[in-house]
Amino acid sequence: MRKKILVVVHRFPPRHQAGAELYSLRLAKELSKKHEVVVMSTDDNLSSRNYTRNSYEYEGLRVVEFTNHRRYREFEESYADPHMEQHFASVLRAVQPDIVHYQHLLHHSVNYPAIAREYGCAGVATIHEYWLLCGRNGQMLQADGTRCLAPGLSKCAPCMANFMWGRRGLDLWMLRGLAGVKKVMGVDFKATARKFRLKGYSRSSEEIPPEVIEEMERQLLLREARIRDCFDTIDCFVAPSMFLRDRFVEYGLDEQRIIHNRLGVMTEHYRRRVRVHREGRPLRIGFLGSVQEIKGLHILLEALTQLEPDSFDLRVYGDLNSKPEYVNSLFNKLGSSMQLMGRAAQNEIPAILGTFDLLAVPSIWWENSPLVILEAFATGLPVIVSDIGGMAELVQNEVDGLHFEAGNSQDLAAKLRRVQHEAGFLEKLSERTQNPRSIEDDARFHDLLFDAVLSQTPEEMEES
């Protein structure tokens, strides 16, 4: 049955090419071979007026994009933006979808599913991280980097009272001015400006006035109520990892309504080969992803300083402009065998992965299901990962890769030495990597899931 599908995602290519955005693109393209698919996304282009609409076509998909500068007057608008709700309703009227696939509601509104139901639309949500549980960018990390397994009012209120959940007019004025300086002079003061903007949010929890924390507690209780209402108006949830699924079930989401489903990969773009490491040749290590602190690149660099300088060769691929202050902090850790290569085009990724002996994913937060791990396996490339979250779930320790203690550079260094010196070990790991699921198979799963959801009667949808 041909369906009209509206995909809602926080960001979308070509400007944004992180994992959730790329997966949303690839799945939508595959589904569009049989169905009518429209994408609704946001962008924070400061050269456009807030909440303006921009429609374009990308790789055969129709995209409706709205500018959102995140200039929120109240905390509530950071998760339930009334302007975006009006735009969503206008898109629903224009597209008249049978089903809405929520890939991400960040920069949108958790009220979308209720609005869609008023228009007679069913809804399925794929959960890519923990934003519905954690207002601090969905990373389940406190300001000091401490990982959280579940939200709790006593710890979340001080944490969120210390977080810049929206932008002020001064922030936007400063960012626009700095963009102009960079365009004219080629000098990027973004790192300095970021420190200035965040200065007011850098207080310890002891320094935050009690009344501010009490107000944030009240605001977080309201947010939780809205999130639970959102859960009630979505027909089915999809979790790419069991770890993420368990976090939402513990939070109270009915386990019968959340399905575990591995992300699909465009497997035809990758060629498999077995990696063999010979003693005396540098171990070719790769890092491919966002260059920011939560991805743990500094942990990898600290580990590599503990190895013989000529025993490895590191290549880092990722955007060096998004977090310039973090990138600057890495330079004093770089040795002669470590290079920051900058951002790679998506069509270059298969070839780049083919040049590595080992991929490192040293993230310090609860990663859900990093696409780069699945893409590495498609080329027969073993992966060394932090032993937490969905990363540890994807990589079988000492089968198709290795685990190391998250944040422990000494343990990571020890595991890398083993790969360097244990004869035949890398080859065994490489031989055991399994081809990931294809995007075609993933699209078939979603097609069947959408059919099942749409086959419910209105009464059953109200009860679900």
Short mmCIF file of C-alpha atoms in Angstrom, two decimals:
data_model
loop_
_atom_site.label_atom_id
_atom_site.label_comp_id
_atom_site.label_asym_id
_atom_site.label_seq_id
_atom_site.Cartn_x
_atom_site.Cartn_y
_atom_site.Cartn_z
CA MET A 1 0.00 0.00 0.00
CA ARG A 2 1.43 3.35 -1.04
CA LYS A 3 1.62 5.72 1.92
CA LYS A 4 2.25 9.40 2.55
CA ILE A 5 5.04 9.65 5.13
CA LEU A 6 6.18 12.82 6.89
CA VAL A 7 9.64 12.54 8.45
CA VAL A 8 10.42 14.98 11.28
CA VAL A 9 14.09 15.46 12.15
CA HIS A 10 16.01 18.14 14.04
CA ARG A 11 18.64 18.69 11.32
CA PHE A 12 19.06 17.42 7.78
CA PRO A 13 21.71 17.28 5.02
CA PRO A 14 23.41 18.81 3.22
CA ARG A 15 24.42 21.26 5.97
CA HIS A 16 24.17 18.71 8.78
CA GLN A 17 25.69 15.26 8.41
CA ALA A 18 25.86 13.58 11.82
CA GLY A 19 24.60 10.05 12.36
CA ALA A 20 20.89 10.65 12.98
CA GLU A 21 20.67 13.11 10.09
CA LEU A 22 22.36 10.75 7.63
CA TYR A 23 20.32 7.78 8.75
CA SER A 24 17.12 9.80 8.38
CA LEU A 25 18.15 10.73 4.85
CA ARG A 26 19.04 7.20 3.79
CA LEU A 27 15.93 5.58 5.24
CA ALA A 28 13.68 8.27 3.75
CA LYS A 29 15.28 7.80 0.33
CA GLU A 30 14.76 4.05 0.46
CA LEU A 31 11.14 4.41 1.58
CA SER A 32 10.53 7.00 -1.17
CA LYS A 33 11.02 4.24 -3.78
CA LYS A 34 7.56 2.97 -2.84
CA HIS A 35 5.95 5.85 -0.95
CA GLU A 36 5.54 9.61 -0.99
CA VAL A 37 8.00 11.00 1.59
CA VAL A 38 8.38 14.58 2.77
CA VAL A 39 10.96 15.72 5.35
CA MET A 40 10.40 18.52 7.89
CA SER A 41 13.59 19.81 9.55
CA THR A 42 15.07 22.89 11.21
CA ASP A 43 18.24 24.94 10.84
CA ASP A 44 19.76 27.82 12.81
CA ASN A 45 21.07 29.84 9.87
CA LEU A 46 21.65 33.26 11.45
CA SER A 47 21.39 35.02 8.08
CA SER A 48 17.70 34.06 7.91
CA ARG A 49 14.91 35.53 9.98
CA ASN A 50 13.70 33.36 12.83
CA TYR A 51 11.00 30.84 11.88
CA THR A 52 11.24 31.49 8.15
CA ARG A 53 10.43 28.62 5.81
CA ASN A 54 12.79 27.21 3.19
CA SER A 55 11.77 24.41 0.82
CA TYR A 56 14.29 22.49 -1.24
CA GLU A 57 14.93 19.14 -2.85
CA TYR A 58 17.85 16.99 -1.76
CA GLU A 59 18.74 13.67 -3.38
CA GLY A 60 15.21 13.33 -4.68
CA LEU A 61 13.51 14.17 -1.38
CA ARG A 62 11.29 17.18 -0.75
CA VAL A 63 12.49 19.00 2.38
CA VAL A 64 10.58 21.70 4.28
CA GLU A 65 13.02 23.48 6.60
CA PHE A 66 12.28 26.11 9.24
CA THR A 67 14.83 28.46 10.77
CA ASN A 68 14.95 28.15 14.55
CA HIS A 69 17.43 30.41 16.35
CA ARG A 70 16.41 28.90 19.71
CA ARG A 71 15.62 32.34 21.11
CA TYR A 72 13.33 30.99 23.81
CA ARG A 73 11.73 33.30 26.36
CA GLU A 74 10.78 30.48 28.71
CA PHE A 75 12.30 27.06 29.44
CA GLU A 76 9.08 25.41 28.27
CA GLU A 77 9.69 26.68 24.72
CA SER A 78 12.94 24.70 24.56
CA TYR A 79 10.93 21.47 24.29
CA ALA A 80 7.49 22.74 23.22
CA ASP A 81 8.04 25.61 20.79
CA PRO A 82 4.61 27.13 19.94
CA HIS A 83 5.91 28.71 16.71
CA MET A 84 7.14 25.34 15.45
CA GLU A 85 3.81 23.78 16.40
CA GLN A 86 2.05 26.23 14.10
CA HIS A 87 4.47 25.37 11.29
CA PHE A 88 3.97 21.64 11.91
CA ALA A 89 0.23 22.03 11.60
CA SER A 90 0.67 23.89 8.31
CA VAL A 91 2.88 21.09 6.97
CA LEU A 92 0.32 18.49 8.05
CA ARG A 93 -2.40 20.36 6.15
CA ALA A 94 -0.26 20.61 3.04
CA VAL A 95 1.16 17.06 3.00
CA GLN A 96 -1.79 15.19 4.57
CA PRO A 97 0.42 12.27 5.65
CA ASP A 98 -0.89 8.89 6.69
CA ILE A 99 1.89 8.54 9.23
CA VAL A 100 4.54 10.78 10.82
CA HIS A 101 7.97 9.29 11.51
CA TYR A 102 9.62 11.29 14.30
CA GLN A 103 13.37 10.86 13.94
CA HIS A 104 14.03 13.70 16.40
CA LEU A 105 11.89 16.34 18.14
CA LEU A 106 14.76 18.57 19.29
CA HIS A 107 14.16 22.17 18.04
CA HIS A 108 10.56 21.14 17.34
CA SER A 109 7.95 20.31 20.01
CA VAL A 110 6.95 17.29 22.06
CA ASN A 111 3.34 18.32 21.32
CA TYR A 112 3.68 17.32 17.65
CA PRO A 113 2.27 13.78 18.12
CA ALA A 114 -0.89 15.12 19.79
CA ILE A 115 -1.31 17.67 17.00
CA ALA A 116 -0.83 14.95 14.38
CA ARG A 117 -3.52 12.81 16.01
CA GLU A 118 -5.96 15.71 15.71
CA TYR A 119 -5.28 15.54 11.95
CA GLY A 120 -5.84 11.77 11.92
CA CYS A 121 -2.15 10.86 11.52
CA ALA A 122 -0.49 7.89 13.19
CA GLY A 123 3.02 8.27 14.60
CA VAL A 124 6.21 6.24 15.03
CA ALA A 125 9.30 7.58 16.82
CA THR A 126 12.89 6.39 16.41
CA ILE A 127 14.92 7.33 19.50
CA HIS A 128 18.51 8.25 18.60
CA GLU A 129 19.58 9.44 22.06
CA TYR A 130 18.17 10.60 25.39
CA TRP A 131 16.80 14.11 24.80
CA LEU A 132 13.30 13.09 25.89
CA LEU A 133 14.81 12.08 29.24
CA CYS A 134 17.57 14.68 29.48
CA GLY A 135 17.18 18.35 28.55
CA ARG A 136 20.97 18.81 28.55
CA ASN A 137 21.37 17.93 24.85
CA GLY A 138 20.12 14.40 25.51
CA GLN A 139 23.58 13.22 26.56
CA MET A 140 22.82 12.09 30.13
CA LEU A 141 25.93 13.94 31.27
CA GLN A 142 26.10 16.43 34.10
CA ALA A 143 28.09 19.66 33.83
CA ASP A 144 31.16 17.99 35.39
CA GLY A 145 31.05 15.11 32.89
CA THR A 146 29.48 12.61 35.30
CA ARG A 147 27.33 10.08 33.46
CA CYS A 148 23.69 9.59 34.52
CA LEU A 149 21.79 6.36 34.05
CA ALA A 150 18.40 7.94 34.70
CA PRO A 151 16.94 11.40 35.31
CA GLY A 152 16.23 12.52 38.87
CA LEU A 153 14.92 15.85 40.11
CA SER A 154 17.59 16.36 42.80
CA LYS A 155 20.44 16.10 40.29
CA CYS A 156 18.71 17.39 37.16
CA ALA A 157 17.54 20.71 38.63
CA PRO A 158 21.03 22.03 39.54
CA CYS A 159 22.37 20.64 36.27
CA MET A 160 19.74 22.35 34.11
CA ALA A 161 19.92 25.58 36.13
CA ASN A 162 23.56 25.65 35.00
CA PHE A 163 22.78 25.04 31.31
CA MET A 164 22.18 27.44 28.43
CA TRP A 165 18.91 25.96 27.14
CA GLY A 166 18.15 28.93 24.89
CA ARG A 167 19.74 31.95 23.27
CA ARG A 168 19.31 35.58 24.21
CA GLY A 169 19.24 38.51 21.80
CA LEU A 170 22.82 39.36 22.78
CA ASP A 171 23.94 35.83 21.90
CA LEU A 172 22.49 36.11 18.40
CA TRP A 173 23.94 39.59 17.88
CA MET A 174 27.38 38.34 18.90
CA LEU A 175 27.22 35.21 16.72
CA ARG A 176 26.11 37.19 13.67
CA GLY A 177 28.92 39.69 14.20
CA LEU A 178 31.54 36.96 14.56
CA ALA A 179 30.29 35.25 11.40
CA GLY A 180 30.82 38.55 9.56
CA VAL A 181 34.33 38.92 11.01
CA LYS A 182 35.24 35.44 9.89
CA LYS A 183 33.87 36.07 6.39
CA VAL A 184 35.83 39.32 5.96
CA MET A 185 39.03 38.62 7.91
CA GLY A 186 39.17 34.84 7.95
CA VAL A 187 39.61 34.89 11.75
CA ASP A 188 37.32 32.71 13.86
CA PHE A 189 36.66 34.04 17.37
CA LYS A 190 33.96 31.46 18.03
CA ALA A 191 35.90 29.74 20.82
CA THR A 192 36.46 33.01 22.71
CA ALA A 193 32.84 34.03 22.27
CA ARG A 194 31.60 30.67 23.48
CA LYS A 195 33.60 31.00 26.70
CA PHE A 196 32.12 34.48 27.22
CA ARG A 197 28.56 33.30 26.56
CA LEU A 198 28.90 30.31 28.89
CA LYS A 199 30.54 32.25 31.71
CA GLY A 200 27.22 32.95 33.37
CA TYR A 201 26.38 29.24 33.31
CA SER A 202 29.65 28.01 34.84
CA ARG A 203 28.64 28.28 38.51
CA SER A 204 28.93 25.28 40.81
CA SER A 205 25.66 23.91 42.19
CA GLU A 206 26.54 25.49 45.58
CA GLU A 207 26.62 28.93 43.95
CA ILE A 208 23.17 28.68 42.37
CA PRO A 209 20.53 30.41 44.52
CA PRO A 210 18.09 27.91 46.10
CA GLU A 211 15.11 29.71 44.56
CA VAL A 212 16.60 29.22 41.07
CA ILE A 213 16.94 25.47 41.67
CA GLU A 214 13.42 25.29 43.10
CA GLU A 215 12.03 27.01 40.01
CA MET A 216 13.94 24.62 37.75
CA GLU A 217 12.50 21.68 39.70
CA ARG A 218 9.04 23.01 38.94
CA GLN A 219 9.94 23.49 35.28
CA LEU A 220 11.35 19.96 35.02
CA LEU A 221 8.20 18.47 36.54
CA LEU A 222 6.21 20.26 33.82
CA ARG A 223 8.62 18.99 31.17
CA GLU A 224 8.26 15.42 32.43
CA ALA A 225 4.46 15.69 32.30
CA ARG A 226 4.67 16.91 28.69
CA ILE A 227 7.07 14.09 27.78
CA ARG A 228 4.74 11.46 29.23
CA ASP A 229 1.85 12.99 27.29
CA CYS A 230 4.05 12.74 24.21
CA PHE A 231 4.66 9.04 24.92
CA ASP A 232 0.91 8.48 25.10
CA THR A 233 0.28 9.99 21.65
CA ILE A 234 2.97 8.03 19.75
CA ASP A 235 1.83 4.63 18.52
CA CYS A 236 5.18 2.86 18.53
CA PHE A 237 8.82 3.56 19.42
CA VAL A 238 11.93 2.15 17.77
CA ALA A 239 15.21 1.79 19.71
CA PRO A 240 18.45 1.07 17.80
CA SER A 241 20.10 -0.39 20.93
CA MET A 242 18.89 -2.48 23.85
CA PHE A 243 20.78 -0.17 26.20
CA LEU A 244 18.70 2.82 25.08
CA ARG A 245 15.52 0.76 25.12
CA ASP A 246 16.16 -0.24 28.72
CA ARG A 247 16.64 3.39 29.79
CA PHE A 248 13.21 4.33 28.40
CA VAL A 249 11.50 1.28 29.87
CA GLU A 250 12.99 2.13 33.27
CA TYR A 251 11.62 5.65 32.83
CA GLY A 252 8.14 4.19 32.44
CA LEU A 253 7.56 3.63 28.73
CA ASP A 254 5.58 0.41 28.20
CA GLU A 255 8.06 -2.20 26.97
CA GLN A 256 5.40 -3.54 24.60
CA ARG A 257 5.48 -0.23 22.71
CA ILE A 258 9.21 0.04 22.07
CA ILE A 259 10.87 -2.24 19.51
CA HIS A 260 14.57 -2.94 19.21
CA ASN A 261 15.73 -2.47 15.61
CA ARG A 262 19.33 -2.18 14.38
CA LEU A 263 20.06 0.71 12.01
CA GLY A 264 20.55 -0.13 8.36
CA VAL A 265 23.64 0.78 6.33
CA MET A 266 24.13 1.34 2.60
CA THR A 267 26.22 -1.84 2.43
CA GLU A 268 26.70 -1.75 -1.33
CA HIS A 269 29.10 1.20 -0.93
CA TYR A 270 31.62 -0.81 1.11
CA ARG A 271 34.18 -3.47 0.19
CA ARG A 272 35.29 -6.02 2.76
CA ARG A 273 38.88 -7.08 3.31
CA VAL A 274 40.69 -8.78 6.17
CA ARG A 275 43.15 -6.62 8.10
CA VAL A 276 46.57 -8.11 8.85
CA HIS A 277 49.09 -6.33 11.10
CA ARG A 278 52.76 -7.23 10.87
CA GLU A 279 55.25 -6.51 13.64
CA GLY A 280 57.37 -3.49 12.82
CA ARG A 281 54.76 -1.77 10.64
CA PRO A 282 52.82 1.15 12.19
CA LEU A 283 49.29 0.24 13.28
CA ARG A 284 46.94 2.44 11.26
CA ILE A 285 44.33 3.77 13.68
CA GLY A 286 41.34 5.85 12.60
CA PHE A 287 38.91 8.18 14.33
CA LEU A 288 35.89 9.35 12.35
CA GLY A 289 33.19 11.50 13.91
CA SER A 290 32.37 14.73 15.71
CA VAL A 291 35.46 16.35 17.20
CA GLN A 292 34.03 17.29 20.58
CA GLU A 293 34.73 16.27 24.16
CA ILE A 294 31.96 13.70 24.53
CA LYS A 295 33.51 11.70 21.67
CA GLY A 296 36.63 11.16 23.78
CA LEU A 297 39.31 11.99 21.20
CA HIS A 298 41.48 13.40 24.01
CA ILE A 299 41.39 9.98 25.68
CA LEU A 300 42.68 8.37 22.48
CA LEU A 301 45.48 10.94 22.13
CA GLU A 302 46.53 10.41 25.77
CA ALA A 303 46.63 6.65 25.17
CA LEU A 304 48.76 7.03 22.05
CA THR A 305 51.35 9.11 23.92
CA GLN A 306 51.99 5.94 25.95
CA LEU A 307 52.95 3.95 22.84
CA GLU A 308 56.19 4.02 20.88
CA PRO A 309 55.93 7.06 18.56
CA ASP A 310 56.73 5.12 15.38
CA SER A 311 54.49 2.15 16.24
CA PHE A 312 51.21 3.71 15.07
CA ASP A 313 49.73 6.17 12.60
CA LEU A 314 46.56 8.07 13.60
CA ARG A 315 44.23 9.87 11.21
CA VAL A 316 41.35 11.93 12.64
CA TYR A 317 38.45 12.84 10.32
CA GLY A 318 35.82 15.26 11.57
CA ASP A 319 34.65 18.88 11.57
CA LEU A 320 37.33 20.99 13.27
CA ASN A 321 35.18 24.14 13.38
CA SER A 322 32.15 23.16 15.45
CA LYS A 323 34.01 23.05 18.80
CA PRO A 324 37.14 25.15 18.22
CA GLU A 325 38.01 25.48 21.91
CA TYR A 326 38.16 21.69 22.22
CA VAL A 327 40.16 21.31 19.00
CA ASN A 328 42.65 23.90 20.25
CA SER A 329 43.12 21.90 23.45
CA LEU A 330 44.15 18.85 21.42
CA PHE A 331 47.10 20.41 19.66
CA ASN A 332 49.51 20.04 22.58
CA LYS A 333 48.70 16.32 22.65
CA LEU A 334 49.43 15.73 18.97
CA GLY A 335 52.60 13.87 18.06
CA SER A 336 54.28 13.41 14.74
CA SER A 337 52.24 10.26 14.08
CA MET A 338 48.87 11.96 14.68
CA GLN A 339 47.07 14.10 12.12
CA LEU A 340 43.81 16.05 12.17
CA MET A 341 42.49 15.61 8.63
CA GLY A 342 39.32 17.70 8.90
CA ARG A 343 35.85 16.85 7.70
CA ALA A 344 35.45 14.18 5.05
CA ALA A 345 32.73 14.09 2.41
CA GLN A 346 30.26 11.24 2.83
CA ASN A 347 31.22 9.63 -0.46
CA GLU A 348 34.81 9.42 0.82
CA ILE A 349 33.97 7.49 4.00
CA PRO A 350 34.10 3.95 2.52
CA ALA A 351 37.56 4.57 1.05
CA ILE A 352 38.81 6.21 4.27
CA LEU A 353 37.65 3.30 6.41
CA GLY A 354 39.44 1.00 3.98
CA THR A 355 42.79 2.61 4.89
CA PHE A 356 42.56 1.81 8.63
CA ASP A 357 43.68 -1.28 10.53
CA LEU A 358 41.55 -0.37 13.54
CA LEU A 359 38.79 2.16 14.24
CA ALA A 360 38.69 3.84 17.66
CA VAL A 361 35.40 5.01 19.21
CA PRO A 362 36.45 6.31 22.66
CA SER A 363 33.27 8.21 23.57
CA ILE A 364 32.67 9.11 27.20
CA TRP A 365 28.85 9.28 26.97
CA TRP A 366 26.21 6.61 26.45
CA GLU A 367 26.38 6.32 22.66
CA ASN A 368 23.30 4.66 21.24
CA SER A 369 24.23 3.05 17.91
CA PRO A 370 27.07 4.89 16.12
CA LEU A 371 26.72 4.45 12.37
CA VAL A 372 30.49 4.54 11.97
CA ILE A 373 30.83 1.22 13.83
CA LEU A 374 28.37 -0.45 11.47
CA GLU A 375 30.12 1.10 8.47
CA ALA A 376 33.48 -0.14 9.76
CA PHE A 377 32.15 -3.68 10.02
CA ALA A 378 30.94 -3.42 6.43
CA THR A 379 34.61 -3.10 5.40
CA GLY A 380 35.87 -5.84 7.74
CA LEU A 381 37.42 -3.23 10.05
CA PRO A 382 37.66 -4.14 13.79
CA VAL A 383 36.64 -1.48 16.31
CA ILE A 384 37.96 -0.62 19.78
CA VAL A 385 35.28 1.07 21.89
CA SER A 386 34.51 2.37 25.36
CA ASP A 387 32.81 -0.35 27.41
CA ILE A 388 29.52 1.52 27.91
CA GLY A 389 26.18 2.06 26.21
CA GLY A 390 25.27 0.94 22.72
CA MET A 391 28.93 0.95 21.64
CA ALA A 392 29.75 -2.01 23.86
CA GLU A 393 26.57 -3.69 22.63
CA LEU A 394 27.54 -3.40 18.95
CA VAL A 395 31.15 -4.59 19.39
CA GLN A 396 31.75 -8.06 20.81
CA ASN A 397 34.81 -7.91 23.03
CA GLU A 398 37.68 -10.01 21.61
CA VAL A 399 35.43 -11.24 18.79
CA ASP A 400 35.13 -8.40 16.25
CA GLY A 401 36.78 -5.71 18.34
CA LEU A 402 37.84 -4.71 21.83
CA HIS A 403 36.37 -2.93 24.83
CA PHE A 404 38.34 -0.65 27.13
CA GLU A 405 37.29 1.09 30.32
CA ALA A 406 35.57 4.33 29.36
CA GLY A 407 37.77 7.35 30.00
CA ASN A 408 40.80 5.23 30.95
CA SER A 409 43.67 6.06 28.59
CA GLN A 410 45.99 3.54 30.26
CA ASP A 411 43.58 0.68 29.61
CA LEU A 412 43.12 1.86 26.03
CA ALA A 413 46.91 1.97 25.56
CA ALA A 414 47.23 -1.57 26.92
CA LYS A 415 44.60 -2.87 24.48
CA LEU A 416 46.32 -1.12 21.56
CA ARG A 417 49.66 -2.70 22.51
CA ARG A 418 48.00 -6.10 22.40
CA VAL A 419 46.80 -5.48 18.86
CA GLN A 420 50.30 -4.33 17.92
CA HIS A 421 52.21 -7.25 19.42
CA GLU A 422 49.95 -10.32 19.56
CA ALA A 423 50.56 -12.21 16.33
CA GLY A 424 47.43 -12.76 14.23
CA PHE A 425 45.13 -11.02 16.72
CA LEU A 426 44.01 -8.21 14.40
CA GLU A 427 43.42 -10.70 11.59
CA LYS A 428 41.16 -12.82 13.82
CA LEU A 429 39.13 -9.81 14.83
CA SER A 430 38.77 -8.69 11.23
CA GLU A 431 37.68 -12.13 10.02
CA ARG A 432 34.90 -12.22 12.63
CA THR A 433 33.30 -8.89 11.72
CA GLN A 434 29.80 -9.42 10.34
CA ASN A 435 28.15 -7.44 7.59
CA PRO A 436 25.66 -4.98 9.11
CA ARG A 437 22.04 -4.87 8.17
CA SER A 438 21.29 -3.19 4.84
CA ILE A 439 19.23 -0.02 4.56
CA GLU A 440 16.93 -1.92 2.18
CA ASP A 441 16.12 -4.47 4.91
CA ASP A 442 15.65 -1.66 7.42
CA ALA A 443 13.18 0.07 5.07
CA ARG A 444 11.22 -3.18 4.68
CA PHE A 445 10.96 -3.41 8.48
CA HIS A 446 9.64 0.17 8.68
CA ASP A 447 7.20 -0.43 5.84
CA LEU A 448 5.71 -3.38 7.72
CA LEU A 449 5.74 -1.46 10.99
CA PHE A 450 3.90 1.48 9.43
CA ASP A 451 1.33 -0.90 7.95
CA ALA A 452 0.78 -2.49 11.34
CA VAL A 453 0.33 0.88 13.03
CA LEU A 454 -2.04 2.12 10.31
CA SER A 455 -4.13 -1.05 10.53
CA GLN A 456 -5.20 -0.12 14.06
CA THR A 457 -8.69 1.25 14.48
CA PRO A 458 -9.07 4.77 15.91
CA GLU A 459 -10.22 3.14 19.18
CA GLU A 460 -7.11 0.94 19.30
CA MET A 461 -4.89 3.96 18.62
CA GLU A 462 -6.48 5.80 21.55
CA GLU A 463 -5.81 2.77 23.81
CA SER A 464 -2.21 2.25 22.63
#
